[in-house]
PDB file of C-alpha atoms in Angstrom:
ATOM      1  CA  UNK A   1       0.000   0.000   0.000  1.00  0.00           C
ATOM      2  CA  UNK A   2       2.974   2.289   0.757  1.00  0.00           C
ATOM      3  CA  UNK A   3       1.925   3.753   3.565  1.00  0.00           C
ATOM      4  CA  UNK A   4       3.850   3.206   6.682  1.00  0.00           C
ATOM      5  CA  UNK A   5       3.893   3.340  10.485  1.00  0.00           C
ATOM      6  CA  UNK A   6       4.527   7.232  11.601  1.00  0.00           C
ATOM      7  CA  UNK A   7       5.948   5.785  14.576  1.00  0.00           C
ATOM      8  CA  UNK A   8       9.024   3.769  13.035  1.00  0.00           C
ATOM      9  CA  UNK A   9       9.572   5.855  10.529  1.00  0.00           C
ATOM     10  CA  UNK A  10      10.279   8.474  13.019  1.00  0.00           C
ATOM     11  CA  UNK A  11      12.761   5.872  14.317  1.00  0.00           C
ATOM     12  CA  UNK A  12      13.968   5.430  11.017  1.00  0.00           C
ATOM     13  CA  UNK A  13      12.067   2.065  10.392  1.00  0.00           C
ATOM     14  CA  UNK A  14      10.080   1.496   7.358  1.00  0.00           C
ATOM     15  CA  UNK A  15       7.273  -0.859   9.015  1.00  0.00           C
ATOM     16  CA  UNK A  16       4.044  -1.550   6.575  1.00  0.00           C
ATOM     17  CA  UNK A  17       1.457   0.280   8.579  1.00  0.00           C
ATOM     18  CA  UNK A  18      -1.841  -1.766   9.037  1.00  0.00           C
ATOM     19  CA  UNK A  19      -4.044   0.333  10.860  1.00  0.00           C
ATOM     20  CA  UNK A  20      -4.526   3.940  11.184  1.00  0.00           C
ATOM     21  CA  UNK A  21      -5.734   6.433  14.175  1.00  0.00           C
ATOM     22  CA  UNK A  22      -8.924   8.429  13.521  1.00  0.00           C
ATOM     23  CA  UNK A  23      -8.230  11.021  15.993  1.00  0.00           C
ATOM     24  CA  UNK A  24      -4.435  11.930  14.976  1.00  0.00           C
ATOM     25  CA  UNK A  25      -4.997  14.258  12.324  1.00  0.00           C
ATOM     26  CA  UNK A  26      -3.767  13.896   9.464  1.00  0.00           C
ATOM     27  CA  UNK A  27      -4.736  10.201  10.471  1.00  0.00           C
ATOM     28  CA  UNK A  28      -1.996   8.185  11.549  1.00  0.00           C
ATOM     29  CA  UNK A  29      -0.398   5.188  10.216  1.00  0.00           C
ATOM     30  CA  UNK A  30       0.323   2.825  12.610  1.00  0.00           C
ATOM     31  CA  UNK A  31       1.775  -0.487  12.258  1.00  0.00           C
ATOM     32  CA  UNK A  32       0.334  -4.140  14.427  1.00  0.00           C
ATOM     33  CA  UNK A  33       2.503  -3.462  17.209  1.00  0.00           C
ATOM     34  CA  UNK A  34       1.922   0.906  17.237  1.00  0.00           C
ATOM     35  CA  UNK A  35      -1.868   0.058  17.046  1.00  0.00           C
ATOM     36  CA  UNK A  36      -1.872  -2.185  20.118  1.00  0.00           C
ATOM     37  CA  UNK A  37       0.210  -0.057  22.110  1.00  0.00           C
ATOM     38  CA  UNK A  38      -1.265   3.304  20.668  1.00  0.00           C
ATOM     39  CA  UNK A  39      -4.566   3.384  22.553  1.00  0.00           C
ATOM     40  CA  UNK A  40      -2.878   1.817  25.420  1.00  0.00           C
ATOM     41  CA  UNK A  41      -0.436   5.114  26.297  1.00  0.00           C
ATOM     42  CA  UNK A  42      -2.080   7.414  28.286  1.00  0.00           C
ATOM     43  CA  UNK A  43      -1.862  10.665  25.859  1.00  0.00           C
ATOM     44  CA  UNK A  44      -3.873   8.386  23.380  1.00  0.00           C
ATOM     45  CA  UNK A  45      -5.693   6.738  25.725  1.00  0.00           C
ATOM     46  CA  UNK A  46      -8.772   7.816  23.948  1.00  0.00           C
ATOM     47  CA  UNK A  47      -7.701   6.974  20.886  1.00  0.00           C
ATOM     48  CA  UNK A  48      -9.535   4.843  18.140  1.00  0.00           C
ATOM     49  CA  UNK A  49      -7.892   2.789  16.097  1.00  0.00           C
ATOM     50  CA  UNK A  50      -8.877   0.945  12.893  1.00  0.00           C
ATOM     51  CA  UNK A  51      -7.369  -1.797  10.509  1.00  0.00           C
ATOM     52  CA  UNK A  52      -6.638   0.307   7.242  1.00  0.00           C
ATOM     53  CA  UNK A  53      -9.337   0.631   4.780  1.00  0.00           C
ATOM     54  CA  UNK A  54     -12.167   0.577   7.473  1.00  0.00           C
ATOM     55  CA  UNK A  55     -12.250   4.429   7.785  1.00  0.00           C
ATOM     56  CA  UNK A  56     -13.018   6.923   5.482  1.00  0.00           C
ATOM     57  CA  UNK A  57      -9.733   9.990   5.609  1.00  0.00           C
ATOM     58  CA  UNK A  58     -11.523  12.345   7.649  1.00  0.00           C
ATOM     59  CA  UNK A  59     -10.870  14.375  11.187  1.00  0.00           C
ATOM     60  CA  UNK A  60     -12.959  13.909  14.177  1.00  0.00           C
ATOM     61  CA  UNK A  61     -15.162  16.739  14.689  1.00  0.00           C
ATOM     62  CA  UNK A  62     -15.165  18.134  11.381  1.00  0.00           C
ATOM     63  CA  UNK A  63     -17.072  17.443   8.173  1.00  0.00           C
ATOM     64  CA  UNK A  64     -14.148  18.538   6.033  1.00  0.00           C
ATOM     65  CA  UNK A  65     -11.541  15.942   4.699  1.00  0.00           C
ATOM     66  CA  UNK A  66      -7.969  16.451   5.788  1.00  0.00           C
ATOM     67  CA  UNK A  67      -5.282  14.004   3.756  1.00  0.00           C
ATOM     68  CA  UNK A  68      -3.292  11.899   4.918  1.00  0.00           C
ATOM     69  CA  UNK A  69      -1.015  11.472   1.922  1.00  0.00           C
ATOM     70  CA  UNK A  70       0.962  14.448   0.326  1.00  0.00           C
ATOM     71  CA  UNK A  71      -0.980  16.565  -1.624  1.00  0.00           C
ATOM     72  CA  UNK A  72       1.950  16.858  -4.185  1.00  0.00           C
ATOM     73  CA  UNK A  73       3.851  13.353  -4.123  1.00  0.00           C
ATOM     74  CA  UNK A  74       0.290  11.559  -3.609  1.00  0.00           C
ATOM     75  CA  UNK A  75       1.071   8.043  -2.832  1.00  0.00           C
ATOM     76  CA  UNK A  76       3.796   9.161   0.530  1.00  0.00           C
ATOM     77  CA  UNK A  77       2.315   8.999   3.996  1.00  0.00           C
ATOM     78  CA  UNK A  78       3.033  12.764   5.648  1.00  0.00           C
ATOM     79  CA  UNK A  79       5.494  11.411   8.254  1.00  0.00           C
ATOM     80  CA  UNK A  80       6.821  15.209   9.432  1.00  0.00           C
ATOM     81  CA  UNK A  81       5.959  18.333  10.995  1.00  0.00           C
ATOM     82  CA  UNK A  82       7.768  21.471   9.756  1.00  0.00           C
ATOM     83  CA  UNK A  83       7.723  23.621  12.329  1.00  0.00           C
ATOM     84  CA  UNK A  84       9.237  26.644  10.311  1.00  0.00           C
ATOM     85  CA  UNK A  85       6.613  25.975   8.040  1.00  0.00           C
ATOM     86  CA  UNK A  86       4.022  25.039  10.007  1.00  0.00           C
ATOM     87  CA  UNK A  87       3.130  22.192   7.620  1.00  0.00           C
ATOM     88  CA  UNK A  88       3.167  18.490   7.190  1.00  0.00           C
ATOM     89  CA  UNK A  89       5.897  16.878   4.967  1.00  0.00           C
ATOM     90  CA  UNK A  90       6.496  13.567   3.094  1.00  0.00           C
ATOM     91  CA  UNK A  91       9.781  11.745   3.105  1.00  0.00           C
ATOM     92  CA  UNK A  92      10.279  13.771  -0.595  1.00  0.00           C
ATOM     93  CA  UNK A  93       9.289  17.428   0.285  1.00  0.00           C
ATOM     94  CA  UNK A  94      11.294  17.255   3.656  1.00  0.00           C
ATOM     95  CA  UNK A  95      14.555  17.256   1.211  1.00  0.00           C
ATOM     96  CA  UNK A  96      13.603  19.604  -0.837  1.00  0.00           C
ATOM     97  CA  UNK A  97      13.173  23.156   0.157  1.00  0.00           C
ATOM     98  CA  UNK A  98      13.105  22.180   4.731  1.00  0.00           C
ATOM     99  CA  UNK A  99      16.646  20.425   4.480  1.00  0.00           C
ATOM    100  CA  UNK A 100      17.420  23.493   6.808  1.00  0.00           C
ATOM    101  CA  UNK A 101      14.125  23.998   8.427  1.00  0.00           C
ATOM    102  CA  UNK A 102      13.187  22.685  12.284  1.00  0.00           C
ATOM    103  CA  UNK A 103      11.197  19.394  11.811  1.00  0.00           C
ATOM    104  CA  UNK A 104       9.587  17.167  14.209  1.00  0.00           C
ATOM    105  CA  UNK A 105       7.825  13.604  13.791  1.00  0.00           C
ATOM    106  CA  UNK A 106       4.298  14.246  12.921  1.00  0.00           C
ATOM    107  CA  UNK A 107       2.969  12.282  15.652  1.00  0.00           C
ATOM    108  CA  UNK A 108       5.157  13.851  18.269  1.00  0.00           C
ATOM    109  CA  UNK A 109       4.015  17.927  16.999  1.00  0.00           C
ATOM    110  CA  UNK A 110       0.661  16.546  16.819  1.00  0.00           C
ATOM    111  CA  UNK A 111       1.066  15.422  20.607  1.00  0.00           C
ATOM    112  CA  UNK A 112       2.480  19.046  21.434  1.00  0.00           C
ATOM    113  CA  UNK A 113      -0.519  20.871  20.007  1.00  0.00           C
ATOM    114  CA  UNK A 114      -2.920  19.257  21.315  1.00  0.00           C
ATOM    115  CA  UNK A 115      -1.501  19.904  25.243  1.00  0.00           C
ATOM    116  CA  UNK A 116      -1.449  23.315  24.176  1.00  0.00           C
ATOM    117  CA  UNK A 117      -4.784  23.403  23.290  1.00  0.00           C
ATOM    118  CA  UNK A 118      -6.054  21.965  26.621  1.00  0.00           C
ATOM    119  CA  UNK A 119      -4.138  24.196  28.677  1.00  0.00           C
ATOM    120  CA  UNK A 120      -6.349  27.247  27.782  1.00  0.00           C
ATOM    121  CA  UNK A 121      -9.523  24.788  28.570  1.00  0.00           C
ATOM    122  CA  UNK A 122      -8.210  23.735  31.760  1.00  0.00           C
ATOM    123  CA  UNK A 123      -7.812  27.041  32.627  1.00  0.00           C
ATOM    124  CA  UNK A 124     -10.825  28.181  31.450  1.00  0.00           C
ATOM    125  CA  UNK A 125     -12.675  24.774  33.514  1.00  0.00           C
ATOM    126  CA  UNK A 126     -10.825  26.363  36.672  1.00  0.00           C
ATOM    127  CA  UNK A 127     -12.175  29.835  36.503  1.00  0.00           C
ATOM    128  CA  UNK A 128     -15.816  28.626  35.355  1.00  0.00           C
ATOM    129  CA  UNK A 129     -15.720  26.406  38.638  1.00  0.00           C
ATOM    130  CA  UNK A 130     -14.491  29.125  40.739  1.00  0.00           C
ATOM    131  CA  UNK A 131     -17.147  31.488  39.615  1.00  0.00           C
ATOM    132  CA  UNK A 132     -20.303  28.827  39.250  1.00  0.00           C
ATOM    133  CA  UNK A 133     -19.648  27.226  42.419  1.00  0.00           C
ATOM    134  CA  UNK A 134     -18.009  24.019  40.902  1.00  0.00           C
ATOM    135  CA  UNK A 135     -19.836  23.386  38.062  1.00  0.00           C
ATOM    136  CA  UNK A 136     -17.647  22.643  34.282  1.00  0.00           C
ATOM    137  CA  UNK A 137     -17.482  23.785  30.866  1.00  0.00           C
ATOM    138  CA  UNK A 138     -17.610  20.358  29.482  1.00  0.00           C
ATOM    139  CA  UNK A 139     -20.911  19.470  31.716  1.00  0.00           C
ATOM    140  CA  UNK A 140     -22.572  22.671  29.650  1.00  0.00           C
ATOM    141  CA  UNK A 141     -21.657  21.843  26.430  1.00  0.00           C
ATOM    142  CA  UNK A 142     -23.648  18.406  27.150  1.00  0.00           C
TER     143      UNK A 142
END
């Protein structure tokens, strides 16, 4: 298929990836091993995980379609986070034109937004509680 595990090939592994996460956006490769252990770690805890094929490419909580693949070299997995960039890269466009540029595995910048994205609602679940008397921001948007 040619798609691989985000995981390894962060480690410098080229592992045929099997499932995929439907959370991770873009949504993550994952190889047998990556998708036993991947809803199993706490940051992913909540994590779903599907053999490949099962899922449509799509991110959770939106109706628009986010890709998975590179939108120029169409049949390599996005593997990397540019950070200079701000973008996701495939094996091919990280050597050409980000050779200099700060790069992180995708998974891993993924990981990093999403903590800062919570911190503002934690802090936002703290004030709400101190001024409603302990009730939550999540427990009104149900």
């Amino acid at each position: 298929s040619g798609s691989y595990c985000n995981y390894c090939e962060a480690n410098g592994v080229d592992r045929e990836a099997s499932h995929q996460c439907t959370v991770c956006v873009p949504l993550s490769p994952l190889c047998d091993e990556h998708a036993e252990r991947h809803p199993r770690t706490r940051s992913t805890r909540n994590h779903r995980v599907e053999k490949l094929g099962d899922t449509a490419d799509h991110a959770v909580g939106t109706s628009a379609a986010k890709p998975r693949h590179c939108t120029v070299h169409k049949q390599e997995a996005l593997v990397t986070f540019c950070v200079t960039c701000k973008c996701p890269l495939c094996v091919q466009c990280l050597g050409k034109g980000h050779t200099d540029h700060k790069v992180r595995p995708l998974h891993a910048a993924w990981g990093e937004q999403q903590a800062q994205l919570r911190q503002p609602l934690a802090e936002a679940e703290k004030e709400f509680a101190r001024e409603d008397g302990g009730g939550s921001v999540q427990s009104m948007q149900e």
